[in-house]
Amino acid sequence: MDSELQPRRPRIAVTLGDPSGIGPEVAAKLLSKPVNQERADIVVLADKSELVSAMQEAGGVNITLCEEGGAEAKPQGGVQVLDDGSAPEYPDMTRGEVSKDSGARSLHQLNRALKLAQSGEVDAIVFAPLNKSSLKQAGMAEEDELRWFANQLGFKGRTSEINIGDPDLWTSRVTSHVGLEDVAARVTMASVLETLELTHRLRWESGVAKPRLGVCALNPHAGEAGAFGRHELDHIGPAVGLARARGIDVEGPFPCDTIFLKRERFDAIVTMYHDQGQIAMKLLGFDGGVTVQGGLPIPVATPAHGTAFDIVGKNLASVASMQNAFDVAVTMAERRLQKEMKGSKATAVATEAVPVKIEGASSAAVADLPATVM
């Protein structure tokens, strides 16, 4: 890259996650690594007392702190703690247990991180594991954190939870945390195409120059030419055709019981619903997994595991997933900064929709589909 086009270091906001779980421990282990401080400017949303406790819980690790000041100081070297003195406002938190205050504390710090992102003071967010029951008790009405993030940001575009097990293979979803009875109606030509375009963009942001995508079918045996359902003929196949016409390297739809046997051919696999990809990914390797809140205006990543109440306070939690989440967020932030520096020519995907005649799709249906997001 030309020296004059070198982007600045990314600024990453880190939260400790649910304070009753292993989040503070894995966050402290992450922040104690000098290599992470060398790669990005890190701001931590926590009171210093919480960070000190986390360091002790992580086996007495040491975290180099930078000078006092707001996030606008943009320090290089050392971790900056944005202490707002609010910890005493959440007194009813018991380690290893679900509680309203733990959920409220988690949401408080995530809201602070989002405000920093909206003001341009940070480029990505990494949060330690949360507990959905605590979040619900604290008033989170959305079905999951991704929808909560989108609502807090007022974001109405396509989102998809991205799961990463093997760092070379990502999965995304057309539908996510909905009942199976609602899945088929939500798998449409438009929703599949939007997810393909989003997955392509996110995989490019993760460092893959020319992402290769594979697509799951919805029905058994990919519908058997309509014998077991027509989604592949009427929605998924046409969406794949449109995506190809727009410059995306994509294949499918393939039966979901065999596509992961072909995983070496793909950088990402687009699934139609939650367990279609999750079962395969967790069987392929549970440790080190990462979830990306895909589609939001800012990269947001977190470990794929939970709060692990059973090992809280025992210094047994692995930092692997938290480290991988940090690495993914930093890379995505770097790629976005690079794209900003180099302008729209940073990507190789066509920015204009290519008119295509799709068998089985009306011209009105094709016209209503969104233009590519790249």
mmCIF file of C-alpha atoms in Angstrom:
data_model
loop_
_atom_site.group_PDB
_atom_site.id
_atom_site.type_symbol
_atom_site.label_atom_id
_atom_site.label_comp_id
_atom_site.label_asym_id
_atom_site.label_seq_id
_atom_site.Cartn_x
_atom_site.Cartn_y
_atom_site.Cartn_z
ATOM 1 C CA MET A 1 0.000 0.000 0.000
ATOM 2 C CA ASP A 2 1.257 3.482 -0.832
ATOM 3 C CA SER A 3 2.611 5.246 2.235
ATOM 4 C CA GLU A 4 0.394 8.280 1.683
ATOM 5 C CA LEU A 5 -2.632 5.982 1.806
ATOM 6 C CA GLN A 6 -1.728 4.278 5.062
ATOM 7 C CA PRO A 7 -4.780 4.517 7.334
ATOM 8 C CA ARG A 8 -4.447 5.359 11.011
ATOM 9 C CA ARG A 9 -4.514 2.714 13.711
ATOM 10 C CA PRO A 10 -8.022 1.505 14.520
ATOM 11 C CA ARG A 11 -9.603 2.470 17.843
ATOM 12 C CA ILE A 12 -11.388 -0.420 19.558
ATOM 13 C CA ALA A 13 -13.930 -0.159 22.393
ATOM 14 C CA VAL A 14 -13.966 -3.149 24.776
ATOM 15 C CA THR A 15 -16.629 -3.939 27.378
ATOM 16 C CA LEU A 16 -16.368 -6.538 30.151
ATOM 17 C CA GLY A 17 -19.661 -8.210 29.260
ATOM 18 C CA ASP A 18 -21.883 -9.622 31.993
ATOM 19 C CA PRO A 19 -20.104 -8.834 35.280
ATOM 20 C CA SER A 20 -21.500 -11.996 36.890
ATOM 21 C CA GLY A 21 -19.851 -14.268 34.320
ATOM 22 C CA ILE A 22 -16.374 -14.913 32.966
ATOM 23 C CA GLY A 23 -16.431 -11.782 30.813
ATOM 24 C CA PRO A 24 -14.246 -9.648 33.091
ATOM 25 C CA GLU A 25 -11.692 -12.473 33.324
ATOM 26 C CA VAL A 26 -11.335 -13.055 29.578
ATOM 27 C CA ALA A 27 -11.335 -9.308 28.916
ATOM 28 C CA ALA A 28 -8.463 -8.813 31.382
ATOM 29 C CA LYS A 29 -6.487 -11.610 29.744
ATOM 30 C CA LEU A 30 -7.021 -10.004 26.345
ATOM 31 C CA LEU A 31 -6.047 -6.516 27.512
ATOM 32 C CA SER A 32 -2.895 -7.747 29.247
ATOM 33 C CA LYS A 33 -1.297 -8.870 25.966
ATOM 34 C CA PRO A 34 1.137 -6.228 24.654
ATOM 35 C CA VAL A 35 0.605 -7.422 21.071
ATOM 36 C CA ASN A 36 -3.021 -6.288 21.229
ATOM 37 C CA GLN A 37 -2.032 -2.857 22.494
ATOM 38 C CA GLU A 38 0.485 -2.600 19.653
ATOM 39 C CA ARG A 39 -2.125 -3.330 17.012
ATOM 40 C CA ALA A 40 -4.867 -0.913 18.048
ATOM 41 C CA ASP A 41 -5.766 1.924 20.410
ATOM 42 C CA ILE A 42 -8.005 0.335 23.047
ATOM 43 C CA VAL A 43 -10.575 2.050 25.236
ATOM 44 C CA VAL A 44 -12.297 0.050 27.984
ATOM 45 C CA LEU A 45 -15.790 0.894 29.161
ATOM 46 C CA ALA A 46 -15.581 0.049 32.872
ATOM 47 C CA ASP A 47 -14.841 1.567 36.247
ATOM 48 C CA LYS A 48 -11.207 1.080 37.227
ATOM 49 C CA SER A 49 -12.326 -0.878 40.296
ATOM 50 C CA GLU A 50 -13.987 -3.402 37.986
ATOM 51 C CA LEU A 51 -10.858 -3.718 35.862
ATOM 52 C CA VAL A 52 -8.661 -4.218 38.938
ATOM 53 C CA SER A 53 -10.957 -7.025 40.119
ATOM 54 C CA ALA A 54 -10.870 -8.567 36.655
ATOM 55 C CA MET A 55 -7.062 -8.519 36.631
ATOM 56 C CA GLN A 56 -6.981 -10.341 39.970
ATOM 57 C CA GLU A 57 -9.538 -12.886 38.784
ATOM 58 C CA ALA A 58 -7.444 -13.542 35.668
ATOM 59 C CA GLY A 59 -4.522 -14.670 37.820
ATOM 60 C CA GLY A 60 -3.013 -11.293 38.593
ATOM 61 C CA VAL A 61 -2.319 -10.226 35.024
ATOM 62 C CA ASN A 62 -0.980 -6.729 34.456
ATOM 63 C CA ILE A 63 -2.624 -4.250 32.090
ATOM 64 C CA THR A 64 -0.615 -1.213 31.034
ATOM 65 C CA LEU A 65 -2.843 1.834 31.332
ATOM 66 C CA CYS A 66 -2.333 5.050 29.425
ATOM 67 C CA GLU A 67 -2.819 8.568 30.706
ATOM 68 C CA GLU A 68 -6.195 9.898 31.813
ATOM 69 C CA GLY A 69 -8.461 11.539 29.293
ATOM 70 C CA GLY A 70 -11.502 10.969 27.142
ATOM 71 C CA ALA A 71 -11.662 8.737 24.094
ATOM 72 C CA GLU A 72 -10.946 11.790 21.959
ATOM 73 C CA ALA A 73 -7.368 11.657 23.294
ATOM 74 C CA LYS A 74 -6.824 8.629 20.991
ATOM 75 C CA PRO A 75 -3.821 7.229 22.883
ATOM 76 C CA GLN A 76 -1.178 4.973 21.377
ATOM 77 C CA GLY A 77 0.348 2.428 23.737
ATOM 78 C CA GLY A 78 -1.525 1.302 26.817
ATOM 79 C CA VAL A 79 -5.199 0.737 27.528
ATOM 80 C CA GLN A 80 -7.447 3.705 28.261
ATOM 81 C CA VAL A 81 -10.171 3.188 30.863
ATOM 82 C CA LEU A 82 -13.264 5.364 30.481
ATOM 83 C CA ASP A 83 -14.391 5.281 34.119
ATOM 84 C CA ASP A 84 -17.715 7.041 34.667
ATOM 85 C CA GLY A 85 -18.009 5.990 38.327
ATOM 86 C CA SER A 86 -21.301 4.200 37.733
ATOM 87 C CA ALA A 87 -20.535 0.763 39.229
ATOM 88 C CA PRO A 88 -22.210 1.554 42.595
ATOM 89 C CA GLU A 89 -25.496 2.095 40.747
ATOM 90 C CA TYR A 90 -25.730 -1.687 40.196
ATOM 91 C CA PRO A 91 -25.431 -3.222 43.688
ATOM 92 C CA ASP A 92 -27.419 -6.432 43.211
ATOM 93 C CA MET A 93 -24.994 -8.482 41.131
ATOM 94 C CA THR A 94 -24.029 -11.948 42.365
ATOM 95 C CA ARG A 95 -21.195 -13.766 40.655
ATOM 96 C CA GLY A 96 -22.349 -16.825 38.773
ATOM 97 C CA GLU A 97 -26.036 -15.880 38.803
ATOM 98 C CA VAL A 98 -28.592 -14.267 36.523
ATOM 99 C CA SER A 99 -29.670 -10.815 37.720
ATOM 100 C CA LYS A 100 -31.380 -7.668 36.504
ATOM 101 C CA ASP A 101 -28.480 -5.484 37.648
ATOM 102 C CA SER A 102 -25.921 -7.571 35.753
ATOM 103 C CA GLY A 103 -27.958 -7.214 32.584
ATOM 104 C CA ALA A 104 -28.436 -3.497 33.165
ATOM 105 C CA ARG A 105 -24.701 -3.017 33.772
ATOM 106 C CA SER A 106 -23.930 -4.812 30.509
ATOM 107 C CA LEU A 107 -26.354 -2.644 28.540
ATOM 108 C CA HIS A 108 -25.080 0.544 30.172
ATOM 109 C CA GLN A 109 -21.527 -0.038 28.952
ATOM 110 C CA LEU A 110 -22.647 -1.193 25.505
ATOM 111 C CA ASN A 111 -24.688 1.986 25.145
ATOM 112 C CA ARG A 112 -21.600 4.034 26.013
ATOM 113 C CA ALA A 113 -19.618 2.128 23.383
ATOM 114 C CA LEU A 114 -22.296 2.780 20.767
ATOM 115 C CA LYS A 115 -22.245 6.502 21.505
ATOM 116 C CA LEU A 116 -18.475 6.533 20.980
ATOM 117 C CA ALA A 117 -18.989 4.711 17.678
ATOM 118 C CA GLN A 118 -21.692 7.132 16.532
ATOM 119 C CA SER A 119 -19.464 10.109 17.292
ATOM 120 C CA GLY A 120 -16.576 8.557 15.352
ATOM 121 C CA GLU A 121 -14.364 8.106 18.421
ATOM 122 C CA VAL A 122 -14.031 4.323 18.018
ATOM 123 C CA ASP A 123 -13.946 2.137 14.906
ATOM 124 C CA ALA A 124 -15.147 -1.205 16.320
ATOM 125 C CA ILE A 125 -16.625 -2.756 19.464
ATOM 126 C CA VAL A 126 -15.619 -6.003 21.161
ATOM 127 C CA PHE A 127 -17.756 -7.179 24.058
ATOM 128 C CA ALA A 128 -17.210 -10.082 26.441
ATOM 129 C CA PRO A 129 -20.015 -12.678 26.816
ATOM 130 C CA LEU A 130 -23.498 -11.575 27.831
ATOM 131 C CA ASN A 131 -26.338 -13.478 29.476
ATOM 132 C CA LYS A 132 -29.652 -13.208 27.619
ATOM 133 C CA SER A 133 -31.734 -13.934 30.734
ATOM 134 C CA SER A 134 -30.073 -11.067 32.606
ATOM 135 C CA LEU A 135 -30.510 -8.786 29.595
ATOM 136 C CA LYS A 136 -34.217 -9.645 29.409
ATOM 137 C CA GLN A 137 -34.651 -8.935 33.122
ATOM 138 C CA ALA A 138 -32.968 -5.571 32.525
ATOM 139 C CA GLY A 139 -35.544 -4.699 29.881
ATOM 140 C CA MET A 140 -34.068 -5.811 26.555
ATOM 141 C CA ALA A 141 -37.160 -6.518 24.463
ATOM 142 C CA GLU A 142 -35.410 -7.614 21.252
ATOM 143 C CA GLU A 143 -34.940 -11.273 20.326
ATOM 144 C CA ASP A 144 -31.142 -10.994 20.501
ATOM 145 C CA GLU A 145 -28.244 -8.581 20.870
ATOM 146 C CA LEU A 146 -27.969 -7.960 17.123
ATOM 147 C CA ARG A 147 -31.495 -6.561 16.934
ATOM 148 C CA TRP A 148 -30.855 -4.568 20.117
ATOM 149 C CA PHE A 149 -27.743 -3.016 18.552
ATOM 150 C CA ALA A 150 -29.656 -2.206 15.364
ATOM 151 C CA ASN A 151 -32.492 -0.544 17.281
ATOM 152 C CA GLN A 152 -30.105 1.482 19.444
ATOM 153 C CA LEU A 153 -28.409 2.735 16.288
ATOM 154 C CA GLY A 154 -31.663 3.295 14.415
ATOM 155 C CA PHE A 155 -30.337 0.987 11.710
ATOM 156 C CA LYS A 156 -32.954 -0.486 9.361
ATOM 157 C CA GLY A 157 -30.742 -2.323 6.852
ATOM 158 C CA ARG A 158 -30.064 -6.034 6.454
ATOM 159 C CA THR A 159 -28.300 -7.677 9.398
ATOM 160 C CA SER A 160 -27.129 -11.232 9.947
ATOM 161 C CA GLU A 161 -25.382 -12.892 12.830
ATOM 162 C CA ILE A 162 -22.074 -14.228 11.520
ATOM 163 C CA ASN A 163 -20.529 -17.266 13.175
ATOM 164 C CA ILE A 164 -16.841 -18.112 12.890
ATOM 165 C CA GLY A 165 -15.361 -21.379 14.132
ATOM 166 C CA ASP A 166 -12.580 -22.242 11.756
ATOM 167 C CA PRO A 167 -11.060 -18.812 10.981
ATOM 168 C CA ASP A 168 -11.188 -19.687 7.276
ATOM 169 C CA LEU A 169 -14.927 -20.432 7.289
ATOM 170 C CA TRP A 170 -17.747 -18.060 8.209
ATOM 171 C CA THR A 171 -21.485 -18.730 8.251
ATOM 172 C CA SER A 172 -24.303 -16.211 7.945
ATOM 173 C CA ARG A 173 -28.070 -16.605 8.192
ATOM 174 C CA VAL A 174 -31.049 -15.404 6.210
ATOM 175 C CA THR A 175 -33.166 -15.899 9.365
ATOM 176 C CA SER A 176 -31.867 -16.205 12.905
ATOM 177 C CA HIS A 177 -33.665 -16.254 16.266
ATOM 178 C CA VAL A 178 -37.165 -17.091 15.026
ATOM 179 C CA GLY A 179 -39.312 -20.188 15.344
ATOM 180 C CA LEU A 180 -39.050 -22.786 12.595
ATOM 181 C CA GLU A 181 -42.705 -22.203 11.732
ATOM 182 C CA ASP A 182 -41.761 -18.665 10.647
ATOM 183 C CA VAL A 183 -38.637 -19.484 8.646
ATOM 184 C CA ALA A 184 -40.100 -20.364 5.235
ATOM 185 C CA ALA A 185 -42.030 -17.112 4.885
ATOM 186 C CA ARG A 186 -38.878 -15.095 5.620
ATOM 187 C CA VAL A 187 -36.738 -16.877 3.026
ATOM 188 C CA THR A 188 -37.428 -14.789 -0.076
ATOM 189 C CA MET A 189 -35.451 -13.811 -3.146
ATOM 190 C CA ALA A 190 -34.849 -10.374 -1.617
ATOM 191 C CA SER A 191 -33.789 -11.615 1.828
ATOM 192 C CA VAL A 192 -31.413 -14.209 0.358
ATOM 193 C CA LEU A 193 -29.848 -11.692 -2.036
ATOM 194 C CA GLU A 194 -29.367 -9.130 0.721
ATOM 195 C CA THR A 195 -27.694 -11.750 2.907
ATOM 196 C CA LEU A 196 -25.397 -12.837 0.066
ATOM 197 C CA GLU A 197 -24.297 -9.258 -0.552
ATOM 198 C CA LEU A 198 -23.815 -8.590 3.148
ATOM 199 C CA THR A 199 -21.786 -11.788 3.605
ATOM 200 C CA HIS A 200 -19.615 -10.931 0.620
ATOM 201 C CA ARG A 201 -18.876 -7.460 2.002
ATOM 202 C CA LEU A 202 -18.130 -8.691 5.514
ATOM 203 C CA ARG A 203 -15.838 -11.440 4.244
ATOM 204 C CA TRP A 204 -13.969 -8.853 2.193
ATOM 205 C CA GLU A 205 -13.653 -6.691 5.299
ATOM 206 C CA SER A 206 -12.211 -9.686 7.153
ATOM 207 C CA GLY A 207 -9.305 -9.790 4.708
ATOM 208 C CA VAL A 208 -10.440 -12.093 1.872
ATOM 209 C CA ALA A 209 -9.831 -10.306 -1.427
ATOM 210 C CA LYS A 210 -12.252 -12.423 -3.486
ATOM 211 C CA PRO A 211 -14.713 -14.208 -1.185
ATOM 212 C CA ARG A 212 -16.200 -17.508 -2.333
ATOM 213 C CA LEU A 213 -19.711 -18.170 -1.020
ATOM 214 C CA GLY A 214 -21.738 -21.358 -0.796
ATOM 215 C CA VAL A 215 -25.493 -21.351 -0.217
ATOM 216 C CA CYS A 216 -27.640 -23.833 1.684
ATOM 217 C CA ALA A 217 -30.967 -25.014 0.417
ATOM 218 C CA LEU A 218 -33.979 -24.753 2.703
ATOM 219 C CA ASN A 219 -35.677 -28.047 1.866
ATOM 220 C CA PRO A 220 -34.421 -31.666 2.038
ATOM 221 C CA HIS A 221 -32.348 -32.671 -0.996
ATOM 222 C CA ALA A 222 -32.482 -29.029 -2.139
ATOM 223 C CA GLY A 223 -36.184 -29.528 -2.896
ATOM 224 C CA GLU A 224 -35.703 -32.340 -5.450
ATOM 225 C CA ALA A 225 -36.754 -30.055 -8.346
ATOM 226 C CA GLY A 226 -39.868 -28.951 -6.507
ATOM 227 C CA ALA A 227 -40.925 -32.331 -5.116
ATOM 228 C CA PHE A 228 -40.126 -31.230 -1.527
ATOM 229 C CA GLY A 229 -40.816 -27.519 -1.833
ATOM 230 C CA ARG A 230 -40.163 -24.701 -4.302
ATOM 231 C CA HIS A 231 -38.009 -22.277 -2.311
ATOM 232 C CA GLU A 232 -34.886 -23.347 -4.185
ATOM 233 C CA LEU A 233 -36.567 -22.734 -7.556
ATOM 234 C CA ASP A 234 -38.517 -19.589 -6.727
ATOM 235 C CA HIS A 235 -36.297 -17.747 -4.255
ATOM 236 C CA ILE A 236 -32.847 -19.115 -3.401
ATOM 237 C CA GLY A 237 -31.720 -20.067 -6.917
ATOM 238 C CA PRO A 238 -32.844 -16.755 -8.458
ATOM 239 C CA ALA A 239 -31.085 -14.829 -5.673
ATOM 240 C CA VAL A 240 -27.874 -16.742 -6.389
ATOM 241 C CA GLY A 241 -28.227 -15.865 -10.077
ATOM 242 C CA LEU A 242 -28.657 -12.173 -9.312
ATOM 243 C CA ALA A 243 -25.688 -12.193 -6.955
ATOM 244 C CA ARG A 244 -23.491 -13.766 -9.632
ATOM 245 C CA ALA A 245 -24.624 -11.119 -12.115
ATOM 246 C CA ARG A 246 -23.513 -8.478 -9.634
ATOM 247 C CA GLY A 247 -20.002 -9.914 -9.431
ATOM 248 C CA ILE A 248 -20.231 -12.186 -6.389
ATOM 249 C CA ASP A 249 -18.547 -15.604 -6.547
ATOM 250 C CA VAL A 250 -21.342 -17.818 -5.215
ATOM 251 C CA GLU A 251 -22.533 -21.403 -5.724
ATOM 252 C CA GLY A 252 -25.681 -23.224 -4.697
ATOM 253 C CA PRO A 253 -28.140 -23.938 -3.335
ATOM 254 C CA PHE A 254 -26.706 -27.194 -1.972
ATOM 255 C CA PRO A 255 -28.440 -29.617 0.416
ATOM 256 C CA CYS A 256 -27.597 -28.549 3.955
ATOM 257 C CA ASP A 257 -26.559 -32.091 4.940
ATOM 258 C CA THR A 258 -23.677 -32.097 2.446
ATOM 259 C CA ILE A 259 -22.561 -28.496 1.925
ATOM 260 C CA PHE A 260 -20.182 -28.537 4.891
ATOM 261 C CA LEU A 261 -18.387 -31.524 3.326
ATOM 262 C CA LYS A 262 -17.450 -29.055 0.568
ATOM 263 C CA ARG A 263 -16.380 -26.330 3.022
ATOM 264 C CA GLU A 264 -12.821 -26.062 1.630
ATOM 265 C CA ARG A 265 -14.357 -24.533 -1.519
ATOM 266 C CA PHE A 266 -15.886 -21.624 0.385
ATOM 267 C CA ASP A 267 -14.876 -18.673 2.540
ATOM 268 C CA ALA A 268 -18.437 -18.397 3.841
ATOM 269 C CA ILE A 269 -21.595 -20.492 3.805
ATOM 270 C CA VAL A 270 -24.969 -18.759 3.805
ATOM 271 C CA THR A 271 -27.585 -20.723 5.731
ATOM 272 C CA MET A 272 -31.338 -20.278 5.808
ATOM 273 C CA TYR A 273 -31.898 -20.623 9.561
ATOM 274 C CA HIS A 274 -30.042 -20.796 12.868
ATOM 275 C CA ASP A 275 -29.305 -24.477 13.459
ATOM 276 C CA GLN A 276 -28.554 -25.213 9.799
ATOM 277 C CA GLY A 277 -25.127 -23.686 10.305
ATOM 278 C CA GLN A 278 -24.670 -23.762 14.070
ATOM 279 C CA ILE A 279 -24.814 -27.538 14.444
ATOM 280 C CA ALA A 280 -22.180 -28.021 11.765
ATOM 281 C CA MET A 281 -19.897 -25.251 13.024
ATOM 282 C CA LYS A 282 -19.959 -26.432 16.629
ATOM 283 C CA LEU A 283 -19.255 -30.013 15.603
ATOM 284 C CA LEU A 284 -16.322 -28.808 13.500
ATOM 285 C CA GLY A 285 -14.840 -26.962 16.470
ATOM 286 C CA PHE A 286 -16.395 -25.205 19.462
ATOM 287 C CA ASP A 287 -13.339 -23.590 21.043
ATOM 288 C CA GLY A 288 -12.281 -20.214 19.738
ATOM 289 C CA GLY A 289 -15.621 -19.372 18.122
ATOM 290 C CA VAL A 290 -16.609 -15.787 17.355
ATOM 291 C CA THR A 291 -19.912 -14.082 16.631
ATOM 292 C CA VAL A 292 -19.956 -10.937 14.469
ATOM 293 C CA GLN A 293 -23.018 -8.695 14.612
ATOM 294 C CA GLY A 294 -23.052 -8.465 10.832
ATOM 295 C CA GLY A 295 -24.450 -5.556 8.856
ATOM 296 C CA LEU A 296 -24.255 -2.838 11.500
ATOM 297 C CA PRO A 297 -22.597 0.484 10.614
ATOM 298 C CA ILE A 298 -19.620 -0.482 12.815
ATOM 299 C CA PRO A 299 -17.854 -3.849 13.306
ATOM 300 C CA VAL A 300 -19.080 -5.540 16.506
ATOM 301 C CA ALA A 301 -17.660 -8.898 17.622
ATOM 302 C CA THR A 302 -17.916 -11.145 20.679
ATOM 303 C CA PRO A 303 -16.920 -14.667 21.763
ATOM 304 C CA ALA A 304 -19.377 -17.321 20.624
ATOM 305 C CA HIS A 305 -19.462 -18.931 24.084
ATOM 306 C CA GLY A 306 -21.584 -17.860 27.028
ATOM 307 C CA THR A 307 -21.010 -16.504 30.507
ATOM 308 C CA ALA A 308 -19.960 -19.916 31.946
ATOM 309 C CA PHE A 309 -21.298 -19.297 35.451
ATOM 310 C CA ASP A 310 -19.944 -22.677 36.586
ATOM 311 C CA ILE A 311 -16.292 -21.587 36.324
ATOM 312 C CA VAL A 312 -16.579 -17.966 37.441
ATOM 313 C CA GLY A 313 -13.749 -16.906 39.737
ATOM 314 C CA LYS A 314 -11.635 -20.012 39.096
ATOM 315 C CA ASN A 315 -9.249 -18.563 36.458
ATOM 316 C CA LEU A 316 -10.211 -21.391 34.097
ATOM 317 C CA ALA A 317 -11.712 -19.404 31.256
ATOM 318 C CA SER A 318 -9.866 -19.517 27.927
ATOM 319 C CA VAL A 319 -9.131 -16.220 26.224
ATOM 320 C CA ALA A 320 -9.101 -17.864 22.770
ATOM 321 C CA SER A 321 -12.557 -16.721 21.626
ATOM 322 C CA MET A 322 -12.123 -13.224 23.075
ATOM 323 C CA GLN A 323 -8.771 -12.935 21.297
ATOM 324 C CA ASN A 324 -10.273 -14.130 18.026
ATOM 325 C CA ALA A 325 -13.144 -11.648 18.373
ATOM 326 C CA PHE A 326 -10.640 -8.838 18.918
ATOM 327 C CA ASP A 327 -8.579 -9.925 15.903
ATOM 328 C CA VAL A 328 -11.654 -10.043 13.653
ATOM 329 C CA ALA A 329 -12.875 -6.630 14.827
ATOM 330 C CA VAL A 330 -9.457 -5.034 14.318
ATOM 331 C CA THR A 331 -9.098 -6.495 10.819
ATOM 332 C CA MET A 332 -12.569 -5.329 9.819
ATOM 333 C CA ALA A 333 -11.871 -1.842 11.200
ATOM 334 C CA GLU A 334 -8.552 -1.731 9.344
ATOM 335 C CA ARG A 335 -10.215 -2.734 6.073
ATOM 336 C CA ARG A 336 -12.920 -0.093 6.481
ATOM 337 C CA LEU A 337 -10.308 2.561 7.204
ATOM 338 C CA GLN A 338 -8.334 1.389 4.174
ATOM 339 C CA LYS A 339 -11.456 1.607 2.020
ATOM 340 C CA GLU A 340 -12.138 5.133 3.272
ATOM 341 C CA MET A 341 -8.589 6.147 2.386
ATOM 342 C CA LYS A 342 -8.616 4.630 -1.085
ATOM 343 C CA GLY A 343 -12.216 5.474 -1.968
ATOM 344 C CA SER A 344 -14.795 3.364 -3.709
ATOM 345 C CA LYS A 345 -12.164 1.659 -5.909
ATOM 346 C CA ALA A 346 -11.050 -0.420 -2.908
ATOM 347 C CA THR A 347 -13.457 -3.207 -3.851
ATOM 348 C CA ALA A 348 -13.777 -5.267 -6.988
ATOM 349 C CA VAL A 349 -17.539 -5.769 -6.817
ATOM 350 C CA ALA A 350 -19.739 -3.899 -9.285
ATOM 351 C CA THR A 351 -21.684 -1.096 -7.658
ATOM 352 C CA GLU A 352 -24.478 -1.118 -10.203
ATOM 353 C CA ALA A 353 -27.220 -3.704 -10.312
ATOM 354 C CA VAL A 354 -26.994 -5.757 -13.503
ATOM 355 C CA PRO A 355 -30.365 -6.383 -15.179
ATOM 356 C CA VAL A 356 -30.873 -10.122 -15.439
ATOM 357 C CA LYS A 357 -33.771 -12.233 -16.610
ATOM 358 C CA ILE A 358 -34.441 -14.836 -13.914
ATOM 359 C CA GLU A 359 -36.629 -17.783 -14.835
ATOM 360 C CA GLY A 360 -39.604 -17.984 -12.517
ATOM 361 C CA ALA A 361 -39.209 -14.413 -11.239
ATOM 362 C CA SER A 362 -41.368 -11.587 -12.486
ATOM 363 C CA SER A 363 -39.746 -8.407 -13.777
ATOM 364 C CA ALA A 364 -41.494 -6.482 -10.999
ATOM 365 C CA ALA A 365 -40.005 -8.774 -8.359
ATOM 366 C CA VAL A 366 -36.504 -8.314 -9.763
ATOM 367 C CA ALA A 367 -36.954 -4.539 -10.003
ATOM 368 C CA ASP A 368 -37.950 -4.383 -6.345
ATOM 369 C CA LEU A 369 -34.732 -6.033 -5.186
ATOM 370 C CA PRO A 370 -32.145 -3.732 -3.576
ATOM 371 C CA ALA A 371 -28.966 -2.693 -5.327
ATOM 372 C CA THR A 372 -25.745 -4.282 -4.117
ATOM 373 C CA VAL A 373 -24.497 -3.004 -0.760
ATOM 374 C CA MET A 374 -20.846 -2.783 -1.782
#
